[in-house]
CSV table of C-alpha atoms in Angstrom, one decimal:
chain,number,residue,atom,x,y,z
A,1,ILE,CA,113.6,91.4,110.1
A,2,VAL,CA,110.3,89.3,109.4
A,3,VAL,CA,106.9,90.4,109.1
A,4,GLY,CA,104.1,87.7,108.7
A,5,ASP,CA,100.5,87.5,108.4
A,6,VAL,CA,98.6,84.5,108.7
A,7,SER,CA,95.4,83.9,107.0
A,8,ASP,CA,92.0,83.9,109.0
A,9,HIS,CA,92.1,84.7,112.8
A,10,GLY,CA,91.6,82.8,115.9
A,11,ILE,CA,93.4,80.0,117.7
A,12,ALA,CA,94.2,77.9,114.6
A,13,SER,CA,95.9,81.0,113.0
A,14,ALA,CA,97.7,81.6,116.1
A,15,LEU,CA,99.0,78.2,116.1
A,16,LEU,CA,100.0,78.5,112.6
A,17,MET,CA,102.1,81.7,113.5
A,18,THR,CA,103.7,80.2,116.3
A,19,SER,CA,104.7,77.2,114.3
A,20,ALA,CA,106.1,79.3,111.4
A,21,ARG,CA,108.0,81.3,113.9
A,22,ALA,CA,109.5,78.2,115.6
A,23,PHE,CA,110.4,76.6,111.7
A,24,LEU,CA,112.1,80.2,110.9
A,25,ARG,CA,113.9,80.5,114.2
A,26,GLN,CA,115.4,76.8,113.8
A,27,ARG,CA,116.2,77.4,109.9
A,28,ALA,CA,117.8,80.8,110.3
A,29,SER,CA,120.2,79.6,112.8
A,30,LYS,CA,121.9,77.5,110.0
A,31,THR,CA,123.7,79.1,107.3
A,32,GLY,CA,122.0,80.0,103.8
A,33,TYR,CA,120.4,82.4,101.9
A,34,LEU,CA,116.9,84.2,102.8
A,35,ASN,CA,115.3,82.3,99.7
A,36,GLN,CA,116.8,78.9,100.9
A,37,ILE,CA,115.5,79.6,104.4
A,38,LEU,CA,112.1,80.3,103.0
A,39,ALA,CA,111.9,77.5,100.8
A,40,ASP,CA,112.9,75.1,104.0
A,41,VAL,CA,110.4,76.5,106.3
A,42,ASN,CA,107.6,76.6,103.7
A,43,ARG,CA,108.0,72.8,102.9
A,44,GLU,CA,107.7,72.4,106.9
A,45,LEU,CA,104.6,74.6,107.1
A,46,ALA,CA,102.9,72.9,104.0
A,47,ARG,CA,103.1,69.5,105.3
A,48,ASP,CA,101.1,70.9,108.7
A,49,VAL,CA,98.7,72.9,106.9
A,50,GLU,CA,98.0,71.1,103.6
A,51,ASP,CA,94.4,70.0,104.0
A,52,SER,CA,93.5,73.3,106.2
A,53,GLY,CA,93.4,76.0,103.5
A,54,ARG,CA,95.4,77.8,105.6
A,55,PHE,CA,98.6,80.0,104.5
A,56,MET,CA,100.7,82.7,105.7
A,57,THR,CA,102.1,86.0,103.8
A,58,LEU,CA,105.9,86.7,104.9
A,59,PHE,CA,108.5,89.4,104.2
A,60,ILE,CA,112.0,88.7,105.3
A,61,CYS,CA,115.0,90.9,105.0
A,62,GLU,CA,118.5,91.5,106.1
A,63,ILE,CA,120.5,94.4,106.2
A,64,ASP,CA,124.1,94.2,105.3
A,65,ARG,CA,125.3,97.2,107.1
A,66,PRO,CA,129.3,97.4,106.1
A,67,ASN,CA,127.7,97.4,102.2
A,68,ILE,CA,124.5,99.2,102.7
A,69,ILE,CA,122.7,96.7,100.9
A,70,ILE,CA,119.2,95.3,101.9
A,71,ARG,CA,118.1,91.7,100.7
A,72,TRP,CA,114.8,90.4,100.9
A,73,VAL,CA,112.5,87.7,100.0
A,74,ASN,CA,108.8,88.3,99.5
A,75,ALA,CA,106.6,85.5,99.9
A,76,GLY,CA,103.0,86.8,99.0
A,77,HIS,CA,103.0,89.7,101.4
A,78,ASP,CA,102.3,93.4,100.5
A,79,PRO,CA,105.8,94.8,99.3
A,80,ALA,CA,107.8,96.8,102.0
A,81,PHE,CA,109.1,100.2,100.8
A,82,THR,CA,111.5,102.6,101.5
A,83,PHE,CA,111.3,106.3,101.7
A,84,ASP,CA,114.5,108.6,100.7
A,85,PRO,CA,113.8,111.8,102.3
A,86,ASN,CA,116.2,113.6,100.0
A,87,ALA,CA,114.5,112.7,97.2
A,88,GLY,CA,111.1,112.7,98.7
A,89,ASN,CA,110.0,109.2,97.0
A,90,PHE,CA,109.0,106.1,98.0
A,91,GLU,CA,110.0,102.7,96.3
A,92,GLU,CA,108.7,99.2,96.7
A,93,LEU,CA,110.9,96.3,97.7
A,94,ALA,CA,109.6,94.3,94.7
A,95,GLY,CA,109.2,90.5,94.4
A,96,HIS,CA,106.4,88.3,94.9
A,97,SER,CA,106.0,84.5,95.5
A,98,LEU,CA,103.4,82.3,97.0
A,99,PRO,CA,102.8,82.6,100.5
A,100,LEU,CA,103.9,79.8,102.9
A,101,GLY,CA,102.0,76.6,103.2
A,102,VAL,CA,100.3,76.9,99.7
A,103,SER,CA,102.5,74.5,98.1
A,104,GLU,CA,105.7,72.3,99.3
A,105,LYS,CA,107.2,73.1,95.9
A,106,ALA,CA,107.0,76.8,96.2
A,107,ALA,CA,110.4,78.4,95.1
A,108,TYR,CA,111.5,82.0,96.4
A,109,GLN,CA,113.6,84.6,94.9
A,110,GLU,CA,115.9,86.8,96.7
A,111,PHE,CA,116.4,90.3,95.9
A,112,GLN,CA,118.9,92.9,96.8
A,113,ARG,CA,119.6,96.7,96.5
A,114,LYS,CA,121.7,99.3,97.9
A,115,ILE,CA,120.4,101.7,100.4
A,116,SER,CA,121.5,105.0,101.6
A,117,PRO,CA,121.9,106.5,105.0
A,118,GLY,CA,119.0,108.6,106.0
A,119,GLN,CA,116.3,106.2,103.9
A,120,ILE,CA,113.4,104.7,106.0
A,121,LEU,CA,112.3,100.9,105.5
A,122,LEU,CA,108.7,100.4,106.3
A,123,ILE,CA,107.3,96.8,106.5
A,124,GLY,CA,103.7,96.3,107.2
A,125,THR,CA,100.5,94.3,107.2
A,126,ASP,CA,97.4,95.1,105.1
A,127,GLY,CA,95.4,95.9,108.6
A,128,ILE,CA,96.9,99.4,108.4
A,129,TRP,CA,96.0,100.4,104.9
A,130,GLU,CA,92.8,98.2,105.0
A,131,THR,CA,91.4,100.1,108.3
A,132,HIS,CA,87.7,101.5,107.5
A,133,ASN,CA,86.2,104.3,108.9
A,134,LYS,CA,82.6,104.5,109.8
A,135,THR,CA,81.8,105.6,106.3
A,136,GLY,CA,83.5,102.5,104.9
A,137,GLU,CA,86.2,104.3,103.7
A,138,MET,CA,89.7,102.7,103.5
A,139,PHE,CA,92.8,104.4,105.2
A,140,GLY,CA,94.9,103.7,102.3
A,141,LYS,CA,98.7,103.4,101.5
A,142,GLU,CA,99.0,107.2,100.2
A,143,ALA,CA,97.7,108.2,104.1
A,144,LEU,CA,100.5,106.2,105.5
A,145,MET,CA,103.0,107.5,102.7
A,146,GLU,CA,101.7,111.1,103.8
A,147,ILE,CA,102.6,110.4,107.5
A,148,ILE,CA,106.1,109.1,106.8
A,149,ARG,CA,106.7,112.2,104.5
A,150,ASN,CA,105.8,114.7,107.6
A,151,ASN,CA,107.6,112.7,110.1
A,152,TYR,CA,110.8,111.5,108.5
A,153,THR,CA,113.0,113.2,111.0
A,154,ALA,CA,111.1,111.7,114.0
A,155,SER,CA,112.7,108.6,115.5
A,156,ALA,CA,111.5,105.1,114.2
A,157,ARG,CA,109.4,104.7,117.6
A,158,GLN,CA,107.8,108.0,117.1
A,159,ILE,CA,106.8,107.3,113.6
A,160,VAL,CA,105.0,103.9,114.4
A,161,ASP,CA,103.2,105.8,117.3
A,162,THR,CA,102.4,108.7,115.0
A,163,VAL,CA,100.8,105.9,112.2
A,164,THR,CA,99.0,104.1,115.3
A,165,GLU,CA,97.5,107.2,116.6
A,166,ALA,CA,96.3,108.2,112.8
A,167,LEU,CA,94.6,104.8,112.6
A,168,GLY,CA,92.8,105.2,115.6
A,169,GLN,CA,91.4,108.6,114.7
A,170,PHE,CA,90.4,107.6,111.4
A,171,ARG,CA,88.7,104.4,112.4
A,172,GLY,CA,87.1,106.2,115.1
A,173,ASP,CA,84.5,103.9,117.2
A,174,GLU,CA,84.9,101.3,114.6
A,175,VAL,CA,86.2,97.9,115.7
A,176,PRO,CA,89.2,97.0,114.2
A,177,GLU,CA,88.7,94.3,111.5
A,178,ASP,CA,92.2,93.1,111.4
A,179,ASP,CA,95.6,93.4,113.4
A,180,ILE,CA,98.2,95.9,112.6
A,181,THR,CA,102.2,95.3,112.5
A,182,LEU,CA,104.4,98.0,111.5
A,183,VAL,CA,108.1,97.8,111.4
A,184,VAL,CA,110.1,101.0,110.8
A,185,ILE,CA,114.0,101.1,110.5
A,186,LYS,CA,115.7,104.3,109.7
A,187,VAL,CA,119.2,103.7,108.0
A,188,ASP,CA,122.1,105.2,110.0
A,189,ARG,CA,123.9,108.1,108.5
């Protein structure tokens, strides 16, 4: 599962995302740990963008269903987090390395931990919590977490829809400043 966010907007950023996606798909088709995959993708991307100042943040993870383990690498992206409805708490999936494209020599660390059936995994882009309303107030991560707390029994699709609706209501007539991406995964019982 991969969520990325390219710096800036426009055609150049879209081309960077397309290149990153192609590099990632090609490299992920071969064996290797997540941190090795990202290091290889980063080397290719850094060569393409070295003089442009462009970069991309990326969060990549895999869920080992038989062992109920999640493995992840964070390349400069906002941390993903899990919600445990039984305990009522959120936990960040920590770890922070350089974004892709910043340095050809960047190293990436892979993390892992057990997850429990019933937990919810959320991976998003900063366009969600940095959405502003007409008074300049930001939506914030707390508002997102409150939506998750109140809707954890809903399907993953319904949770995404509820967040999207809440963002639209919060923003009102304001033009969106950034794109939003949200992936919600519910761990099977």
